[in-house]
Amino acid sequence: MVDILDEIEACVPALRRYARALTHDADRADDLVQDCLERAIARRSMFRPRGPVRPWLFTILTNLYRNARRADRRREEHVDLDAVPEPSTPAPQPGHLALAELGRAIQTLPLDQKEALLLVTLEGLPYSEAAAILDIPQGTLMSRLGRARATLRTLTGVAAEPHLRTVK
Amino acid sequence: MSEITRDMLMAYADGQLNTSGRAAVEAHVAAHPEADSELSLMTRQTNAIRALYGPATAQPIPSRLDPHRLALIANRRRWQSFARAAGIVLVLGIGIAVGWILRPLNDTGQAYDRLIADAVSAHTVYVAENRHAVEVASADSEHLSTWLSNRLATHLAMPDLSAQGLTFLGGRLLPAPETAGGRAAQLMYEDNTGARLTLYITPATGVAGPPYEALSSGDENALYWANGTFTCTIVGPQSPTTLKTVAQAVFAQLSPEHPPQDYQEL
C-alpha cells in the first residue's frame, strides 16, 4: 500500500502540468488532479492494472476531464478567446508574447487533438503509452498529433517562429 | 530515402524512433533541406509547449494533492461510513425486534379496526352515488350472488332484509387489504326514507378479535361481527338497535349452520 502511494506521488507534478495545460486554469487543474488522485486511491486495491501507475493515472484524469467538459460544454462553446486566462509563465522574456499566443492557440484545438499533442510533446510519452491512455490505435494518435501541429502552425503563424526560437 | 514519411519525421521529432530509424531520418534530412526545416519546426513547437507549461512542475505541491494524506482521509471516511452503516443496522434491528415482540398485541388490536374503517369509508363513498351506487343491481341478484361467491371463494347469499324495511339495491366487489383474500363484497340496502345501509362482508380473517363490536362515527353507526366463516360490518345512519336487528337477520341468512356463541347477545 505504501509503495503505490509513493508511486502515485511521483506522478503528481506531471499530472498537474498536464491538467494545467488541458484546463488552462491553475485552480481547476488542481481540482482535477485531486479528483483523479482520490479516485485512484479509492480503487488502488481493486482496479489498478498491472504495471506502472503513470498511464493508469493519466487515463483517470483524461476521463474525468472529458466528463467535466461534457457537463459544462455549453459554457465552453461561448469562451471568448481573449478571456482565456494566460497560464503562469516565467518572467517576461523575448518569447513571452509568442508563448502566450501559443497557449491560446492550444486552447482552441479540439479536445482529442489537444490530448494527443500534450501527452506526446509536453509529457514526452511514447506513442504506444499515449495511445493506450486515450484508448485509440497508434495510427489515430499520430494523425491527431499531425493535425494538431498543423493547426498550431497556422494559428501562431510563421512570424512567431523567430521568437519561439529564443526560448529553446 | 523516399520512404521517409511525414509521420517518420514527426516520430523522430518526438523521440519515438530506435537507433536505425533515427539514422535513416538523419540521412534523409541531411539531403533534403525542406524536411530539415519541417523537422526543426516540429521541434520548436515541442520546446515551446514545454516552455509554456513545464514551469508548473516546479511549483510546490499543495497538501491537498498529497496522496498519503488523501489515503488517510479516505480511510477515515470509510470507517465513518462503516460506523454509520453499522449504527443504522443496529437501530433497524432494535426496531424490528421491538416490532416483533409487540406484534401479537398490535395485530389483533388493529386488523379488525382497520377492517371496520375500510367498511365505513366504502359506505361513505358509495351511498353518496345515485346512478353508480352499486356495480350490479338487485335485479340481477342471482348473478351477483354467484359472482361475489366466486370472488370471495365462499358461498355468499344475498340477505333479504325486507322484513326490516330495507330494499336490496345491489352490490359491488371491493378491495380488502386487511384480509388474506384481499376482497370484500359490499351490499347496499335502502329504507323507505331513502336512508342507505351497507354490509361489508369478507371471508373470515383468521385474526383473533371480538365477535362483535358496535361503534359510531359521525352520522353513521357501524356494527361489526365475525364468525368462523365471515366477517360482516354493517354501516348506516340507523340507530344501534336497528343495526342489531339487521345483524340478526343477516346472520341467520348468511350462515344459518354456524350460529355464534353470543348470537343471542346481539
Tab-separated table of C-alpha atoms in Angstrom:
chain	number	residue	atom	x	y	z
A	1	MET	CA	0.000	0.000	0.000
A	2	VAL	CA	2.724	2.461	0.957
A	3	ASP	CA	4.545	1.517	-2.186
A	4	ILE	CA	1.795	2.507	-4.565
A	5	LEU	CA	1.134	5.781	-2.746
A	6	ASP	CA	4.772	6.675	-3.317
A	7	GLU	CA	4.437	5.755	-6.968
A	8	ILE	CA	1.353	7.923	-7.269
A	9	GLU	CA	3.100	10.782	-5.500
A	10	ALA	CA	5.908	10.671	-8.027
A	11	CYS	CA	3.380	11.292	-10.812
A	12	VAL	CA	1.700	14.312	-9.199
A	13	PRO	CA	3.913	17.001	-10.787
A	14	ALA	CA	3.354	15.573	-14.274
A	15	LEU	CA	-0.379	15.244	-13.653
A	16	ARG	CA	-0.560	18.871	-12.539
A	17	ARG	CA	1.361	20.018	-15.582
A	18	TYR	CA	-0.886	18.055	-17.935
A	19	ALA	CA	-4.047	19.184	-16.159
A	20	ARG	CA	-2.964	22.790	-16.294
A	21	ALA	CA	-2.263	22.584	-19.994
A	22	LEU	CA	-5.637	20.915	-20.553
A	23	THR	CA	-7.682	23.354	-18.495
A	24	HIS	CA	-5.519	26.473	-18.806
A	25	ASP	CA	-6.620	27.272	-15.273
A	26	ALA	CA	-4.406	26.520	-12.267
A	27	ASP	CA	-7.214	26.049	-9.714
A	28	ARG	CA	-9.335	23.942	-11.976
A	29	ALA	CA	-6.281	21.881	-12.842
A	30	ASP	CA	-5.527	21.145	-9.190
A	31	ASP	CA	-9.184	20.244	-8.576
A	32	LEU	CA	-8.951	17.826	-11.459
A	33	VAL	CA	-5.753	16.298	-10.131
A	34	GLN	CA	-7.263	15.954	-6.667
A	35	ASP	CA	-10.316	14.169	-8.101
A	36	CYS	CA	-8.014	11.916	-10.049
A	37	LEU	CA	-5.880	11.073	-7.001
A	38	GLU	CA	-8.903	10.414	-4.791
A	39	ARG	CA	-10.351	8.070	-7.366
A	40	ALA	CA	-7.057	6.282	-7.842
A	41	ILE	CA	-6.541	5.912	-4.092
A	42	ALA	CA	-10.065	4.607	-3.531
A	43	ARG	CA	-9.617	1.976	-6.225
A	44	ARG	CA	-5.982	1.189	-5.810
A	45	SER	CA	-6.564	-2.297	-4.490
A	46	MET	CA	-9.326	-3.318	-6.891
A	47	PHE	CA	-8.817	-1.732	-10.270
A	48	ARG	CA	-5.202	-0.958	-10.530
A	49	PRO	CA	-3.832	-2.657	-13.648
A	50	ARG	CA	-0.528	-4.454	-13.533
A	51	GLY	CA	2.495	-2.372	-14.429
A	52	PRO	CA	3.365	1.267	-13.913
A	53	VAL	CA	0.815	3.627	-12.383
A	54	ARG	CA	1.512	6.560	-14.689
A	55	PRO	CA	-0.678	5.506	-17.663
A	56	TRP	CA	-3.430	4.477	-15.253
A	57	LEU	CA	-3.416	7.877	-13.544
A	58	PHE	CA	-3.371	9.744	-16.860
A	59	THR	CA	-6.296	7.641	-18.063
A	60	ILE	CA	-8.327	8.517	-14.964
A	61	LEU	CA	-7.514	12.196	-15.319
A	62	THR	CA	-8.356	12.199	-19.025
A	63	ASN	CA	-11.737	10.610	-18.382
A	64	LEU	CA	-12.526	12.975	-15.522
A	65	TYR	CA	-11.724	15.975	-17.661
A	66	ARG	CA	-13.864	14.671	-20.532
A	67	ASN	CA	-16.774	14.143	-18.148
A	68	ALA	CA	-16.392	17.595	-16.647
A	69	ARG	CA	-16.240	19.173	-20.070
A	70	ARG	CA	-19.314	17.316	-21.232
A	71	ALA	CA	-21.076	18.694	-18.159
A	72	ASP	CA	-20.292	22.298	-18.979
A	73	ARG	CA	-19.981	22.109	-22.727
A	74	ARG	CA	-22.444	24.895	-23.279
A	75	ARG	CA	-20.279	27.257	-21.311
A	76	GLU	CA	-17.188	26.112	-23.175
A	77	GLU	CA	-18.789	26.885	-26.512
A	78	HIS	CA	-19.018	30.533	-25.611
A	79	VAL	CA	-15.477	31.009	-24.380
A	80	ASP	CA	-14.083	34.212	-25.737
A	81	LEU	CA	-10.512	33.666	-26.799
A	82	ASP	CA	-9.393	36.930	-25.270
A	83	ALA	CA	-10.954	35.871	-21.996
A	84	VAL	CA	-8.886	32.700	-21.748
A	85	PRO	CA	-6.506	33.431	-18.882
A	86	GLU	CA	-2.860	33.262	-19.623
A	87	PRO	CA	-1.023	30.458	-17.853
A	88	SER	CA	1.584	31.292	-15.322
A	89	THR	CA	4.789	31.639	-17.274
A	90	PRO	CA	8.321	32.543	-16.300
A	91	ALA	CA	9.332	36.184	-16.053
A	92	PRO	CA	8.841	38.155	-19.253
A	93	GLN	CA	11.355	37.299	-21.878
A	94	PRO	CA	11.577	37.748	-25.635
A	95	GLY	CA	9.483	34.647	-26.246
A	96	HIS	CA	6.796	35.540	-23.743
A	97	LEU	CA	4.307	37.055	-26.157
A	98	ALA	CA	4.733	34.213	-28.594
A	99	LEU	CA	4.230	31.701	-25.796
A	100	ALA	CA	1.022	33.365	-24.688
A	101	GLU	CA	-0.159	33.241	-28.261
A	102	LEU	CA	0.734	29.566	-28.443
A	103	GLY	CA	-1.157	28.919	-25.214
A	104	ARG	CA	-4.285	30.491	-26.617
A	105	ALA	CA	-3.881	28.551	-29.848
A	106	ILE	CA	-3.641	25.269	-27.931
A	107	GLN	CA	-6.884	26.054	-26.112
A	108	THR	CA	-8.688	26.364	-29.436
A	109	LEU	CA	-7.712	22.834	-30.521
A	110	PRO	CA	-10.399	20.152	-30.425
A	111	LEU	CA	-10.005	18.167	-27.218
A	112	ASP	CA	-8.919	14.929	-28.908
A	113	GLN	CA	-6.089	16.740	-30.699
A	114	LYS	CA	-5.112	18.655	-27.601
A	115	GLU	CA	-4.887	15.481	-25.523
A	116	ALA	CA	-2.698	13.752	-28.099
A	117	LEU	CA	-0.444	16.788	-28.515
A	118	LEU	CA	0.088	17.349	-24.781
A	119	LEU	CA	0.693	13.723	-23.857
A	120	VAL	CA	3.372	13.376	-26.534
A	121	THR	CA	5.089	16.761	-26.541
A	122	LEU	CA	4.620	18.081	-23.005
A	123	GLU	CA	4.696	14.761	-21.170
A	124	GLY	CA	7.114	13.112	-23.593
A	125	LEU	CA	5.223	9.809	-23.521
A	126	PRO	CA	5.881	7.042	-26.036
A	127	TYR	CA	3.219	6.895	-28.765
A	128	SER	CA	2.115	3.470	-27.529
A	129	GLU	CA	1.509	4.734	-23.982
A	130	ALA	CA	-0.284	7.893	-25.128
A	131	ALA	CA	-2.481	5.824	-27.461
A	132	ALA	CA	-3.310	3.424	-24.622
A	133	ILE	CA	-4.244	6.316	-22.307
A	134	LEU	CA	-6.576	7.781	-24.917
A	135	ASP	CA	-7.831	4.301	-25.827
A	136	ILE	CA	-7.156	4.780	-29.548
A	137	PRO	CA	-4.912	2.984	-32.090
A	138	GLN	CA	-1.438	4.406	-32.514
A	139	GLY	CA	-2.242	5.463	-36.089
A	140	THR	CA	-5.142	7.552	-34.862
A	141	LEU	CA	-2.901	9.143	-32.253
A	142	MET	CA	-0.363	10.112	-34.890
A	143	SER	CA	-2.941	11.600	-37.207
A	144	ARG	CA	-4.407	13.671	-34.360
A	145	LEU	CA	-0.916	14.782	-33.463
A	146	GLY	CA	-0.205	15.779	-37.079
A	147	ARG	CA	-3.435	17.754	-37.315
A	148	ALA	CA	-2.775	19.496	-34.000
A	149	ARG	CA	0.676	20.553	-35.133
A	150	ALA	CA	-0.593	21.822	-38.473
A	151	THR	CA	-3.350	23.839	-36.772
A	152	LEU	CA	-0.910	25.366	-34.297
A	153	ARG	CA	1.392	26.312	-37.127
A	154	THR	CA	-1.428	28.128	-38.894
A	155	LEU	CA	-2.677	29.853	-35.738
A	156	THR	CA	0.643	31.031	-34.359
A	157	GLY	CA	1.894	31.955	-37.801
A	158	VAL	CA	5.340	31.852	-39.266
A	159	ALA	CA	6.094	35.261	-37.840
A	160	ALA	CA	6.140	33.828	-34.351
A	161	GLU	CA	8.915	31.452	-35.113
A	162	PRO	CA	11.904	33.741	-34.503
A	163	HIS	CA	10.502	34.470	-31.032
A	164	LEU	CA	9.883	30.818	-30.356
A	165	ARG	CA	13.432	30.093	-31.285
A	166	THR	CA	14.670	32.279	-28.476
A	167	VAL	CA	13.077	30.165	-25.764
A	168	LYS	CA	14.794	26.976	-26.836
B	1	MET	CA	15.157	7.722	-48.913
B	2	SER	CA	11.736	8.456	-50.350
B	3	GLU	CA	10.180	6.120	-47.751
B	4	ILE	CA	10.782	8.718	-45.025
B	5	THR	CA	7.276	9.970	-44.449
B	6	ARG	CA	5.959	12.948	-42.551
B	7	ASP	CA	4.939	10.524	-39.806
B	8	MET	CA	8.501	9.300	-39.517
B	9	LEU	CA	9.780	12.858	-39.281
B	10	MET	CA	7.255	13.515	-36.548
B	11	ALA	CA	8.207	10.325	-34.740
B	12	TYR	CA	11.802	11.419	-34.915
B	13	ALA	CA	10.976	14.837	-33.505
B	14	ASP	CA	9.015	13.175	-30.720
B	15	GLY	CA	11.904	10.866	-29.851
B	16	GLN	CA	9.959	7.728	-30.734
B	17	LEU	CA	12.443	6.056	-33.122
B	18	ASN	CA	15.076	3.442	-32.415
B	19	THR	CA	18.712	3.824	-33.464
B	20	SER	CA	18.306	2.606	-37.027
B	21	GLY	CA	15.156	4.673	-37.537
B	22	ARG	CA	16.922	7.776	-36.287
B	23	ALA	CA	19.899	7.147	-38.579
B	24	ALA	CA	17.579	6.787	-41.591
B	25	VAL	CA	15.790	10.040	-40.821
B	26	GLU	CA	19.024	11.914	-40.192
B	27	ALA	CA	20.437	10.763	-43.518
B	28	HIS	CA	17.253	11.823	-45.276
B	29	VAL	CA	17.178	15.203	-43.597
B	30	ALA	CA	20.805	15.901	-44.480
B	31	ALA	CA	19.893	15.537	-48.156
B	32	HIS	CA	16.518	17.312	-48.026
B	33	PRO	CA	16.525	20.866	-46.633
B	34	GLU	CA	12.715	21.121	-46.704
B	35	ALA	CA	12.485	18.038	-44.486
B	36	ASP	CA	15.053	19.624	-42.211
B	37	SER	CA	13.020	22.800	-41.769
B	38	GLU	CA	9.876	20.744	-41.258
B	39	LEU	CA	11.638	18.810	-38.542
B	40	SER	CA	13.018	21.870	-36.784
B	41	LEU	CA	9.577	23.470	-36.881
B	42	MET	CA	8.147	20.476	-35.032
B	43	THR	CA	10.977	20.516	-32.540
B	44	ARG	CA	10.403	24.213	-31.894
B	45	GLN	CA	6.716	23.572	-31.290
B	46	THR	CA	7.538	20.881	-28.761
B	47	ASN	CA	10.057	23.071	-26.989
B	48	ALA	CA	7.640	25.976	-26.893
B	49	ILE	CA	4.897	23.833	-25.387
B	50	ARG	CA	7.318	22.603	-22.730
B	51	ALA	CA	8.478	26.136	-22.007
B	52	LEU	CA	4.862	27.201	-21.666
B	53	TYR	CA	3.622	24.524	-19.272
B	54	GLY	CA	6.805	22.992	-17.877
B	55	PRO	CA	7.178	25.546	-15.046
B	56	ALA	CA	4.039	24.134	-13.420
B	57	THR	CA	6.084	21.183	-12.182
B	58	ALA	CA	8.469	23.461	-10.317
B	59	GLN	CA	5.755	24.877	-8.071
B	60	PRO	CA	5.347	23.452	-4.570
B	61	ILE	CA	2.618	20.842	-4.401
B	62	PRO	CA	-0.313	21.817	-2.162
B	63	SER	CA	-1.098	19.395	0.640
B	64	ARG	CA	-4.470	18.561	-0.870
B	65	LEU	CA	-2.597	16.797	-3.654
B	66	ASP	CA	-0.558	14.636	-1.293
B	67	PRO	CA	-1.561	11.002	-1.968
B	68	HIS	CA	-0.600	9.871	1.566
B	69	ARG	CA	-2.829	12.485	3.121
B	70	LEU	CA	-5.659	11.694	0.703
B	71	ALA	CA	-5.361	7.996	1.555
B	72	LEU	CA	-5.625	8.786	5.267
B	73	ILE	CA	-8.714	10.915	4.710
B	74	ALA	CA	-10.272	8.208	2.526
B	75	ASN	CA	-9.594	5.617	5.216
B	76	ARG	CA	-11.125	7.738	7.924
B	77	ARG	CA	-14.135	8.431	5.743
B	78	ARG	CA	-14.575	4.723	5.038
B	79	TRP	CA	-14.541	3.953	8.766
B	80	GLN	CA	-17.011	6.712	9.442
B	81	SER	CA	-19.418	5.466	6.823
B	82	PHE	CA	-18.942	1.915	8.077
B	83	ALA	CA	-19.746	3.078	11.595
B	84	ARG	CA	-22.762	4.974	10.317
B	85	ALA	CA	-23.992	1.915	8.413
B	86	ALA	CA	-23.472	-0.239	11.483
B	87	GLY	CA	-25.448	2.276	13.515
B	88	ILE	CA	-28.316	2.178	11.048
B	89	VAL	CA	-28.322	-1.625	11.097
B	90	LEU	CA	-28.357	-1.597	14.892
B	91	VAL	CA	-31.264	0.833	15.115
B	92	LEU	CA	-33.183	-1.082	12.450
B	93	GLY	CA	-32.504	-4.309	14.313
B	94	ILE	CA	-33.834	-2.870	17.565
B	95	GLY	CA	-36.876	-1.545	15.745
B	96	ILE	CA	-37.610	-4.886	14.116
B	97	ALA	CA	-37.081	-6.752	17.374
B	98	VAL	CA	-39.387	-4.413	19.289
B	99	GLY	CA	-41.946	-4.606	16.482
B	100	TRP	CA	-41.776	-8.396	16.592
B	101	ILE	CA	-42.226	-8.512	20.335
B	102	LEU	CA	-45.231	-6.186	20.222
B	103	ARG	CA	-46.670	-7.779	17.077
B	104	PRO	CA	-49.427	-10.038	18.567
B	105	LEU	CA	-50.952	-7.219	20.599
B	106	ASN	CA	-50.882	-4.732	17.748
B	107	ASP	CA	-52.124	-7.053	15.042
B	108	THR	CA	-55.196	-8.369	16.780
B	109	GLY	CA	-55.914	-4.926	18.085
B	110	GLN	CA	-55.768	-3.298	14.707
B	111	ALA	CA	-56.700	-5.729	11.951
B	112	TYR	CA	-60.427	-5.692	12.604
B	113	ASP	CA	-60.325	-1.987	13.460
B	114	ARG	CA	-58.898	-1.285	10.024
B	115	LEU	CA	-61.468	-3.593	8.504
B	116	ILE	CA	-64.258	-1.606	10.138
B	117	ALA	CA	-62.616	1.612	8.964
B	118	ASP	CA	-62.498	0.236	5.402
B	119	ALA	CA	-66.174	-0.660	5.627
B	120	VAL	CA	-67.093	2.823	6.854
B	121	SER	CA	-65.116	4.614	4.157
B	122	ALA	CA	-66.551	2.361	1.436
B	123	HIS	CA	-70.013	3.081	2.797
B	124	THR	CA	-69.392	6.831	2.777
B	125	VAL	CA	-68.106	6.791	-0.786
B	126	TYR	CA	-70.809	4.683	-2.408
B	127	VAL	CA	-74.027	5.657	-0.625
B	128	ALA	CA	-73.477	9.169	-1.974
B	129	GLU	CA	-73.719	7.846	-5.547
B	130	ASN	CA	-77.056	7.793	-7.265
B	131	ARG	CA	-76.623	6.080	-10.611
B	132	HIS	CA	-73.457	4.189	-9.659
B	133	ALA	CA	-74.175	3.259	-6.095
B	134	VAL	CA	-73.842	-0.423	-6.960
B	135	GLU	CA	-71.907	-2.317	-9.575
B	136	VAL	CA	-74.563	-4.987	-10.116
B	137	ALA	CA	-78.173	-4.101	-9.343
B	138	SER	CA	-80.534	-6.205	-7.260
B	139	ALA	CA	-82.490	-7.130	-10.419
B	140	ASP	CA	-79.552	-9.394	-11.218
B	141	SER	CA	-79.406	-10.807	-7.740
B	142	GLU	CA	-78.643	-14.360	-8.790
B	143	HIS	CA	-75.692	-13.342	-10.936
B	144	LEU	CA	-74.449	-11.035	-8.183
B	145	SER	CA	-74.506	-13.860	-5.663
B	146	THR	CA	-72.607	-16.247	-7.968
B	147	TRP	CA	-70.062	-13.638	-8.928
B	148	LEU	CA	-69.288	-12.449	-5.389
B	149	SER	CA	-69.232	-16.038	-4.110
B	150	ASN	CA	-66.593	-16.883	-6.716
B	151	ARG	CA	-64.510	-13.847	-5.907
B	152	LEU	CA	-64.651	-14.371	-2.148
B	153	ALA	CA	-64.182	-18.121	-2.579
B	154	THR	CA	-67.087	-18.877	-0.243
B	155	HIS	CA	-70.825	-19.170	-0.728
B	156	LEU	CA	-72.457	-15.806	-0.232
B	157	ALA	CA	-76.244	-15.489	-0.212
B	158	MET	CA	-77.825	-12.066	-0.716
B	159	PRO	CA	-79.616	-11.478	2.594
B	160	ASP	CA	-83.253	-10.436	2.262
B	161	LEU	CA	-83.929	-7.618	4.723
B	162	SER	CA	-87.434	-6.652	3.563
B	163	ALA	CA	-88.777	-7.711	6.955
B	164	GLN	CA	-86.612	-4.937	8.435
B	165	GLY	CA	-87.993	-2.403	5.952
B	166	LEU	CA	-84.888	-2.452	3.743
B	167	THR	CA	-84.898	-2.813	-0.036
B	168	PHE	CA	-81.898	-4.537	-1.657
B	169	LEU	CA	-80.211	-2.212	-4.183
B	170	GLY	CA	-77.292	-4.397	-5.317
B	171	GLY	CA	-73.627	-4.867	-4.613
B	172	ARG	CA	-70.065	-4.497	-5.695
B	173	LEU	CA	-66.655	-6.052	-5.227
B	174	LEU	CA	-64.118	-4.039	-3.196
B	175	PRO	CA	-60.505	-4.440	-2.158
B	176	ALA	CA	-59.999	-5.534	1.448
B	177	PRO	CA	-56.301	-5.086	2.205
B	178	GLU	CA	-56.721	-6.456	5.726
B	179	THR	CA	-57.824	-9.932	4.697
B	180	ALA	CA	-55.919	-12.844	3.203
B	181	GLY	CA	-58.127	-12.963	0.093
B	182	GLY	CA	-57.873	-9.197	-0.318
B	183	ARG	CA	-61.530	-8.869	-1.441
B	184	ALA	CA	-64.759	-7.802	0.159
B	185	ALA	CA	-68.366	-7.658	-1.022
B	186	GLN	CA	-70.395	-4.557	-0.355
B	187	LEU	CA	-74.161	-4.986	-0.411
B	188	MET	CA	-76.397	-1.935	-0.282
B	189	TYR	CA	-79.931	-1.516	1.058
B	190	GLU	CA	-82.291	1.433	1.309
B	191	ASP	CA	-85.213	2.092	3.640
B	192	ASN	CA	-88.435	3.924	2.736
B	193	THR	CA	-86.936	7.283	3.778
B	194	GLY	CA	-84.032	6.887	1.377
B	195	ALA	CA	-81.519	6.164	4.158
B	196	ARG	CA	-78.969	3.645	2.961
B	197	LEU	CA	-77.270	0.821	4.787
B	198	THR	CA	-74.354	-1.297	3.593
B	199	LEU	CA	-72.964	-4.692	4.519
B	200	TYR	CA	-69.220	-5.090	4.106
B	201	ILE	CA	-68.599	-8.816	4.009
B	202	THR	CA	-65.292	-10.671	3.869
B	203	PRO	CA	-64.383	-14.305	4.394
B	204	ALA	CA	-63.170	-14.969	7.953
B	205	THR	CA	-59.836	-13.231	8.508
B	206	GLY	CA	-58.394	-15.797	10.908
B	207	VAL	CA	-57.346	-12.864	13.076
B	208	ALA	CA	-58.484	-13.021	16.656
B	209	GLY	CA	-60.823	-10.244	17.663
B	210	PRO	CA	-64.089	-9.673	19.453
B	211	PRO	CA	-67.060	-11.471	17.823
B	212	TYR	CA	-68.905	-8.192	17.561
B	213	GLU	CA	-68.313	-4.539	18.091
B	214	ALA	CA	-70.507	-1.511	17.743
B	215	LEU	CA	-69.177	1.946	17.140
B	216	SER	CA	-70.337	5.284	15.943
B	217	SER	CA	-68.515	7.630	13.592
B	218	GLY	CA	-70.168	10.936	12.891
B	219	ASP	CA	-73.596	10.373	11.370
B	220	GLU	CA	-73.001	6.707	10.767
B	221	ASN	CA	-73.183	3.782	13.116
B	222	ALA	CA	-71.268	0.607	12.497
B	223	LEU	CA	-71.721	-2.883	13.798
B	224	TYR	CA	-69.060	-5.489	13.205
B	225	TRP	CA	-69.328	-9.164	13.836
B	226	ALA	CA	-67.304	-12.216	12.909
B	227	ASN	CA	-67.799	-15.952	12.995
B	228	GLY	CA	-65.841	-18.899	11.571
B	229	THR	CA	-67.000	-18.179	8.018
B	230	PHE	CA	-67.483	-14.432	7.582
B	231	THR	CA	-66.873	-11.035	8.959
B	232	CYS	CA	-69.622	-8.517	8.310
B	233	THR	CA	-69.625	-4.829	9.065
B	234	ILE	CA	-72.987	-3.127	8.887
B	235	VAL	CA	-72.829	0.619	8.351
B	236	GLY	CA	-75.678	3.047	8.231
B	237	PRO	CA	-77.307	6.086	9.848
B	238	GLN	CA	-79.811	3.812	11.614
B	239	SER	CA	-79.760	3.505	15.390
B	240	PRO	CA	-77.544	0.874	17.026
B	241	THR	CA	-80.672	-1.007	18.000
B	242	THR	CA	-81.881	-1.157	14.408
B	243	LEU	CA	-78.423	-2.313	13.313
B	244	LYS	CA	-78.601	-5.140	15.853
B	245	THR	CA	-81.933	-6.282	14.455
B	246	VAL	CA	-80.498	-6.146	10.947
B	247	ALA	CA	-77.431	-8.060	12.096
B	248	GLN	CA	-79.529	-10.885	13.467
B	249	ALA	CA	-81.417	-11.182	10.196
B	250	VAL	CA	-78.227	-11.082	8.143
B	251	PHE	CA	-76.549	-13.594	10.385
B	252	ALA	CA	-79.387	-16.038	10.202
B	253	GLN	CA	-79.402	-15.924	6.405
B	254	LEU	CA	-75.645	-15.856	5.748
B	255	SER	CA	-74.599	-18.773	7.897
B	256	PRO	CA	-77.604	-20.448	9.453
B	257	GLU	CA	-75.473	-23.553	10.074
B	258	HIS	CA	-72.974	-21.705	12.281
B	259	PRO	CA	-74.808	-19.727	14.925
B	260	PRO	CA	-72.198	-17.951	17.030
B	261	GLN	CA	-71.916	-18.410	20.764
B	262	ASP	CA	-73.076	-14.927	21.547
B	263	TYR	CA	-75.730	-14.719	18.850
B	264	GLN	CA	-78.353	-14.060	21.444
B	265	GLU	CA	-76.494	-11.144	22.876
B	266	LEU	CA	-76.743	-9.175	19.662
